[in-house]
Each structure stands twice: as structure tokens, then as C-alpha cells.
Tab-separated table of C-alpha atoms in Angstrom:
chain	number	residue	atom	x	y	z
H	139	UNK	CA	-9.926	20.051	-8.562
H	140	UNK	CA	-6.794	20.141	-6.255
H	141	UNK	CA	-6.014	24.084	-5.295
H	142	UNK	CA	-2.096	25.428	-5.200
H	143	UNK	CA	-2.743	26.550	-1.550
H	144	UNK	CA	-3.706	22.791	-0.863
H	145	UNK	CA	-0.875	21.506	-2.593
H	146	UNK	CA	0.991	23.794	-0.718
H	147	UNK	CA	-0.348	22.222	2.475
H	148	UNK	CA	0.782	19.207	1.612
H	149	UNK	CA	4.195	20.126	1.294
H	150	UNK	CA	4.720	21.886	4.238
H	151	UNK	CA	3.411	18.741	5.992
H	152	UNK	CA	5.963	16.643	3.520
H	153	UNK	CA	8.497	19.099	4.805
H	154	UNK	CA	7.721	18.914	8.502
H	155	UNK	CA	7.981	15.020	8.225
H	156	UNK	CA	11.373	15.593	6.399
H	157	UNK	CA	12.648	17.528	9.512
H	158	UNK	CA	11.305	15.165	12.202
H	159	UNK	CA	13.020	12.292	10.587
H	160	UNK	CA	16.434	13.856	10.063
H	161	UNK	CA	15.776	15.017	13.985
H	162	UNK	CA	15.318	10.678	14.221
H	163	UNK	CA	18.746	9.713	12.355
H	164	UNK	CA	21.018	13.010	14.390
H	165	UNK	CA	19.493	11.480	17.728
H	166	UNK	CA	21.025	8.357	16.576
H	167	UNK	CA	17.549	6.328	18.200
H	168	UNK	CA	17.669	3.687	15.246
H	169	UNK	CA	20.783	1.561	17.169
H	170	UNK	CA	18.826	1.964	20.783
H	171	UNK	CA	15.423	0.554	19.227
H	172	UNK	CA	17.142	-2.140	17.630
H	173	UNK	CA	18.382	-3.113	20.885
H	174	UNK	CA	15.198	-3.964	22.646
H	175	UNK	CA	14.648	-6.572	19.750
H	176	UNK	CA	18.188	-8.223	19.324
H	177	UNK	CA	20.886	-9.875	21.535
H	178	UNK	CA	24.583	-11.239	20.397
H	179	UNK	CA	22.829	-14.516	19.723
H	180	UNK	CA	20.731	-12.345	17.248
H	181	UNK	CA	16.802	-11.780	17.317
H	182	UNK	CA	14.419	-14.303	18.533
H	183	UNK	CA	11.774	-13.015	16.292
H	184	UNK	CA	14.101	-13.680	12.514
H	185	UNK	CA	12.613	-17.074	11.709
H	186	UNK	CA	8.813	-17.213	13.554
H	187	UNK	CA	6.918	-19.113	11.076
H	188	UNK	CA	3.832	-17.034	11.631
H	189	UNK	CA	5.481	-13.655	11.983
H	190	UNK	CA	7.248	-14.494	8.550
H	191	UNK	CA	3.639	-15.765	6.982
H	192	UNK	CA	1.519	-13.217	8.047
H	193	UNK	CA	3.373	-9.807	7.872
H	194	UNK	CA	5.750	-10.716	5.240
H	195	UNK	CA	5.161	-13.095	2.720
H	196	UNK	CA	1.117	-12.922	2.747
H	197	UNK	CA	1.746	-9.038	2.789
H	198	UNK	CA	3.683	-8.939	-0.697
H	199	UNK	CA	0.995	-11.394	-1.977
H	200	UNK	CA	-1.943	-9.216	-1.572
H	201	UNK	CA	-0.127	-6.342	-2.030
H	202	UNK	CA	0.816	-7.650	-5.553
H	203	UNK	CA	-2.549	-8.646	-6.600
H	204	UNK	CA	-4.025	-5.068	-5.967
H	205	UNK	CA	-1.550	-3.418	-8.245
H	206	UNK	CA	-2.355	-6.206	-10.972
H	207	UNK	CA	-6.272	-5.203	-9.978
H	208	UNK	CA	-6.083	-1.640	-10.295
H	209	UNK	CA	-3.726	-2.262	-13.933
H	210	UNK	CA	-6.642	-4.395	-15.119
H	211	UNK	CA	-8.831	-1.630	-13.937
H	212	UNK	CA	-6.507	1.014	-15.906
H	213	UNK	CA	-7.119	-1.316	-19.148
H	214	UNK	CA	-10.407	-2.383	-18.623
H	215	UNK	CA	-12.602	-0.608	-16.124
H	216	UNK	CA	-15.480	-1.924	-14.511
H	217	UNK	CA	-17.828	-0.720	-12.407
H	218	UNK	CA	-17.391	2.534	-10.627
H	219	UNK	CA	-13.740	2.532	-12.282
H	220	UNK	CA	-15.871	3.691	-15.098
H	221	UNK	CA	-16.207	7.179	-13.545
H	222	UNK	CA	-12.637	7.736	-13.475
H	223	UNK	CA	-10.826	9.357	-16.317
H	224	UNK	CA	-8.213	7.593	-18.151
H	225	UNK	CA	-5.281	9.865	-16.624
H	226	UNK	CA	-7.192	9.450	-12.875
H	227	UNK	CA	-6.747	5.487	-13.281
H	228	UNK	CA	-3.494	5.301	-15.233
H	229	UNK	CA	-1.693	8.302	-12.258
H	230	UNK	CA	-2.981	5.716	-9.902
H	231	UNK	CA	-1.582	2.736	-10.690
H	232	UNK	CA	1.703	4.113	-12.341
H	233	UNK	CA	2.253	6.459	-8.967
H	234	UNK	CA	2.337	3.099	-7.218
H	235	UNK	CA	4.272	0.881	-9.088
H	236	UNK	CA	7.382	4.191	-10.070
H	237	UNK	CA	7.169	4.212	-5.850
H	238	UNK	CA	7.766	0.561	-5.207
H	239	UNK	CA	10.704	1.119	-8.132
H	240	UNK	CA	11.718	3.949	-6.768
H	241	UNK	CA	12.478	2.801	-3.281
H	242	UNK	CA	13.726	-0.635	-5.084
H	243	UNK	CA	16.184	1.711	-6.911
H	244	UNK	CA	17.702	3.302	-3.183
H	245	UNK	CA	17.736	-0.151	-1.658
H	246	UNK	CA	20.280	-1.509	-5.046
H	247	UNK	CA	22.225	1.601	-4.551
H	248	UNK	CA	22.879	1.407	-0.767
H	249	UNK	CA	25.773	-0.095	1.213
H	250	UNK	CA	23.859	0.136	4.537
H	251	UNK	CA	23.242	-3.297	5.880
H	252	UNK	CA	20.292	-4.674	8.859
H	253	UNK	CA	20.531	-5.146	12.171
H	254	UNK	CA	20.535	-9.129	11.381
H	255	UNK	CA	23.607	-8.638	9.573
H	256	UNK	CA	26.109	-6.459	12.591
H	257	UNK	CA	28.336	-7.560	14.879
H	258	UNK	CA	26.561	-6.914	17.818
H	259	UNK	CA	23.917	-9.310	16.724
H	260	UNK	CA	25.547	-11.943	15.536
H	261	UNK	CA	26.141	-11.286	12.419
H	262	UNK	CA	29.770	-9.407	10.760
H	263	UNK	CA	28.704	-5.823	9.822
H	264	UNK	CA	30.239	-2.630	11.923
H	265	UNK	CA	27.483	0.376	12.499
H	266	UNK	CA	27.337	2.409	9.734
H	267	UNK	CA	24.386	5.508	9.524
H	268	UNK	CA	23.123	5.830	6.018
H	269	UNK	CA	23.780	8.980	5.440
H	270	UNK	CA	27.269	8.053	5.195
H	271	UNK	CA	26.998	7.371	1.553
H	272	UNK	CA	29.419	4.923	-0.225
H	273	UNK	CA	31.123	3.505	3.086
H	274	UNK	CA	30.770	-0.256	3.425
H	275	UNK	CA	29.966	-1.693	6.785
H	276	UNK	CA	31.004	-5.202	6.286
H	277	UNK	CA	27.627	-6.960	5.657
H	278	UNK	CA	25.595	-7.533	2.833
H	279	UNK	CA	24.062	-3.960	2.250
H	280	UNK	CA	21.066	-2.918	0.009
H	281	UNK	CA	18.359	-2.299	3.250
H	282	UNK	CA	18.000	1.216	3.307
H	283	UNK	CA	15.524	2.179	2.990
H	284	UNK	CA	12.804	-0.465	3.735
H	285	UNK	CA	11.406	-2.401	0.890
H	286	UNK	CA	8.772	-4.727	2.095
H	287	UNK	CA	6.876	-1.355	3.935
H	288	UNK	CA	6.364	-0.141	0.866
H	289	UNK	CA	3.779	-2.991	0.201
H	290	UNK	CA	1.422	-0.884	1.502
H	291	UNK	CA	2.798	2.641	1.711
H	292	UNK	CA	3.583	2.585	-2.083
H	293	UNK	CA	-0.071	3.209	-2.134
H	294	UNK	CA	0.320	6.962	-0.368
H	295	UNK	CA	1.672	8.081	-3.764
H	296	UNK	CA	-1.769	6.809	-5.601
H	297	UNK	CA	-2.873	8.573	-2.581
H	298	UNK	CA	-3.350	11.958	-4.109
H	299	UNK	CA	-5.803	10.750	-7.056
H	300	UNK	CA	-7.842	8.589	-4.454
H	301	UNK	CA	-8.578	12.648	-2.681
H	302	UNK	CA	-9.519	14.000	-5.488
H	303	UNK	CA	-12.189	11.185	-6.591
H	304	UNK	CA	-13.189	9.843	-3.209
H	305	UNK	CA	-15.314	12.571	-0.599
H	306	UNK	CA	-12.682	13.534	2.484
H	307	UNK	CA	-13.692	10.916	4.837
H	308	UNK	CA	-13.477	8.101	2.930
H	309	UNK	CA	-10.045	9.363	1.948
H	310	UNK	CA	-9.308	10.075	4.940
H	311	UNK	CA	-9.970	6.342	6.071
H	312	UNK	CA	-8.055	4.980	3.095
H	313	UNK	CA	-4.987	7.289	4.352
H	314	UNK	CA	-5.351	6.255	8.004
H	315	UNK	CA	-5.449	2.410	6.763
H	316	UNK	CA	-2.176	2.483	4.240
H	317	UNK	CA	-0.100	4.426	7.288
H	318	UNK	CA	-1.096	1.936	9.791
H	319	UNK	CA	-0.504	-1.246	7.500
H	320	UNK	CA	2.869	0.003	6.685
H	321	UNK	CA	3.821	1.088	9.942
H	322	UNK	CA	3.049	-2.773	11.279
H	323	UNK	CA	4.900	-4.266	8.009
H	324	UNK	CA	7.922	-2.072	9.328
H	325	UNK	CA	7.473	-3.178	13.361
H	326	UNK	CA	7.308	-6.944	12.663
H	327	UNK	CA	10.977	-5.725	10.107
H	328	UNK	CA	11.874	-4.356	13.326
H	329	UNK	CA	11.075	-7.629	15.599
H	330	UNK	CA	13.018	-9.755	13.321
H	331	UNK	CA	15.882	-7.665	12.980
H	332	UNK	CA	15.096	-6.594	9.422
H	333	UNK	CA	15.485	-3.107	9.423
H	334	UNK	CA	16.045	-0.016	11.584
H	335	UNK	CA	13.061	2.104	12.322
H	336	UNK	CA	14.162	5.155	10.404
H	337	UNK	CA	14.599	2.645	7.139
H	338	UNK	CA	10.563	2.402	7.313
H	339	UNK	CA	9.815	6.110	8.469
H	340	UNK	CA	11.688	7.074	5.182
H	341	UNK	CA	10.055	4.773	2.924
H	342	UNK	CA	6.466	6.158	3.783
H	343	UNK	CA	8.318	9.717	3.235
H	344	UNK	CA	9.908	8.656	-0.048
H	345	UNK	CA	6.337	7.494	-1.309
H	346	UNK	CA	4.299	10.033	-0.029
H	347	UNK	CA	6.477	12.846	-1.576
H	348	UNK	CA	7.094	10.808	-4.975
H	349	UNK	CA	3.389	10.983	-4.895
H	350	UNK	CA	2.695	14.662	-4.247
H	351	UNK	CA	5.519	15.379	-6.596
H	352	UNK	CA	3.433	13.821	-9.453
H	353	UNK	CA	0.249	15.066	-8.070
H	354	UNK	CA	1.956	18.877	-8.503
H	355	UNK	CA	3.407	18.062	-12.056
H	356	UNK	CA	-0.534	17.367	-13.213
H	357	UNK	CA	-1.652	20.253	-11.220
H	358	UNK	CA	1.020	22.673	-13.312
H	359	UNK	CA	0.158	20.684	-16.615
H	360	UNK	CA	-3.632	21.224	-16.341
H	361	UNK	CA	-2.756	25.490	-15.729
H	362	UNK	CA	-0.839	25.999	-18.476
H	363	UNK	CA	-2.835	24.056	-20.630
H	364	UNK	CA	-5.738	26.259	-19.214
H	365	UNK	CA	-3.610	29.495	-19.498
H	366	UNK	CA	-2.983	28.641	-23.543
H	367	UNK	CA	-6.876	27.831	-23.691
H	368	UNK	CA	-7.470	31.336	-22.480
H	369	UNK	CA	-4.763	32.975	-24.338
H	370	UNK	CA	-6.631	31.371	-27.638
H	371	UNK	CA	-10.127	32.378	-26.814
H	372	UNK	CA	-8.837	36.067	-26.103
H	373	UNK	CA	-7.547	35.767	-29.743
H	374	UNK	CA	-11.106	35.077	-31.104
């Protein structure tokens, strides 16, 4: 059973990331970073076959078949899925797939383009942060924030349910794993010029809170339905 004080925990640490990446885009360090990667003849990295196999399109594969494993596991469990309730397996896989829609949704709605695409790198796109909401920048848009880290971090919103079934180290481990996958899925976006840093940082952000948000919503479900249990049994 997940406490309100460890909820609580968890936001403040959601909140703490919140202010460390907003201390990232004032700095203005996404432009700088890009630099060590690109040149006006663009960056080297765009089209390596095995950069492009391995940490992108193999990525999304696997990626794709665990959500389809953990839906058939929703339907039809097997195994130690068998353990879990039906709300435990169905918050799983739906807090996964409403995060990779979620951050889908941002990316259709935003006019901020990738490095690839600006002037300065050979492409025709000015410099434009992404806070600056509804000014074009020239290039193609729809890359904030970063899609193809959320292979893996769309799993930090499933996350929550994996703590509450799995003993603390093992979730721990689990945790430790999904960070580090996406943060490599968003350095080999940043080799080829895909997206800025702060484009992945706020993707793990975006799924992580999505996440706890559900997480709290089930939390404040299960009291009241426990505080109208009580009030009924006082009645008897």
C-alpha cells in the first residue's frame, strides 16, 4: 500500500527535477551541447547505419513488443502476472501507452524544430527556445519534446505499480535500468543532431509525473472508497 507521505516524496523529487530543468533551458546550455555534435556541414553522426540500427530503430522495436506483452498480459495473464490484480496490470500498461500519447500529443502541437533542421547546421531553421510557444522558427517543427526517449522512459509512469508489487531493490533496479536506457536513446538523438538535451530531460519528466499523477488519483480513489466503507459500518 503506497502512503500519502511517500507520495508526497515523490513529488517533491518530481518538483526538484522540474526546477533543475527550467535552471537547464534559462542557462540556455541546449545550443552549447548541440555544438560539440554539429558543424555548418551538419552532424557526422545523422546517417551512421549502426547508430541508426541499434539506438533507434531496434529501440522502437523492442520497445513496441513489451507494451503488446504486458497488454496480452492485461488480457490474459500468465504466470506470476497471475498475482497481480486486474487494476495493477491494466494501470500498468495503460500508464505507458497515455505517456507515449501524451508526449506524442506535445511533439504534434510544437513549432520547435532540431538541431538537424537550423541554420547553423545546415539546415534553414533560426533558434527558437520552446518555451516560446506558437513562434515558428523556419524548419519543420514537432521535436519538442523527445519522442523516441520515451521508448523506454514511457515505462517510469508504469513505474509506480512495478513499486508497489516488486520488493525495493528489484524496483529499484528496474528504475535505474529505464533512466539509463532513455538517457542513451536521447545521447545517440543528441549525436545525430536529433534533439536538444533538454527535449529528452523533459520527456523522462513528462512521464515520470504523468505516472505519479495516476499513481495519486488511485491512491485518493482507494481513501474515499475506504472512508464511505467506514462511514457504512459506523451505520450498522
Amino acid at each position: 500500500m503506497v502512503s500519502v507521505a511517500l507520495l508526497r516524496r515523490r513529488w517533491a523529487i518530481s518538483l526538484l527535477a522540474l526546477a533543475l530543468l527550467l535552471g537547464w533551458d534559462a542557462l540556455g546550455l541546449d545550443l552549447p551541447l548541440a555544438r560539440w555534435f554539429g558543424s555548418p556541414q551538419g552532424f557526422a553522426w545523422r546517417g551512421q547505419p549502426a547508430l541508426v540500427l541499434l539506438l533507434h530503430e531496434l529501440p522502437r522495436w523492442l520497445s513496441g513488443v513489451l507494451l503488446l506483452g504486458l497488454l496480452a498480459a492485461a488480457l490474459r495473464p500468465w504466470g506470476g502476472w497471475r498475482a497481480w490484480t486486474p487494476g495493477e496490470r491494466w494501470q500498468l500498461v495503460l500508464s505507458v501507452a497515455s505517456a507515449m500519447a501524451l508526449v506524442t500529443l506535445f511533439k504534434r502541437l510544437s513549432y520547435t524544430s532540431c538541431p538537424w533542421d537550423l541554420a547553423e547546421f545546415g539546415g534553414v531553421a533560426a533558434y527558437v527556445s520552446h518555451w516560446q510557444w506558437g513562434l515558428r522558427d523556419g524548419g519543420a517543427g514537432h521535436c519538442f519534446p523527445a519522442g523516441h526517449a520515451v521508448t523506454a522512459f514511457a515505462y517510469l509512469a508504469g513505474w509506480q505499480v512495478l513499486r508497489r508489487k516488486l520488493p525495493a531493490g528489484q524496483a529499484m533496479h528496474w528504475l535505474v535500468a529505464i533512466l539509463l536506457a532513455g538517457l542513451v536513446l536521447g545521447l545517440s538523438q543528441q549525436l545525430r543532431g536529433a534533439h536538444y538535451m533538454s527535449h529528452t530531460l523533459w520527456s523522462a519528466w513528462i512521464c515520470w509525473t504523468w505516472g505519479l499523477g495516476i499513481e495519486s488519483l488511485r491512491v485518493a480513489g482507494v481513501a474515499r472508497r475506504s472512508a464511505r466503507l467506514q462511514v457504512r459500518l459506523n451505520k450498522v
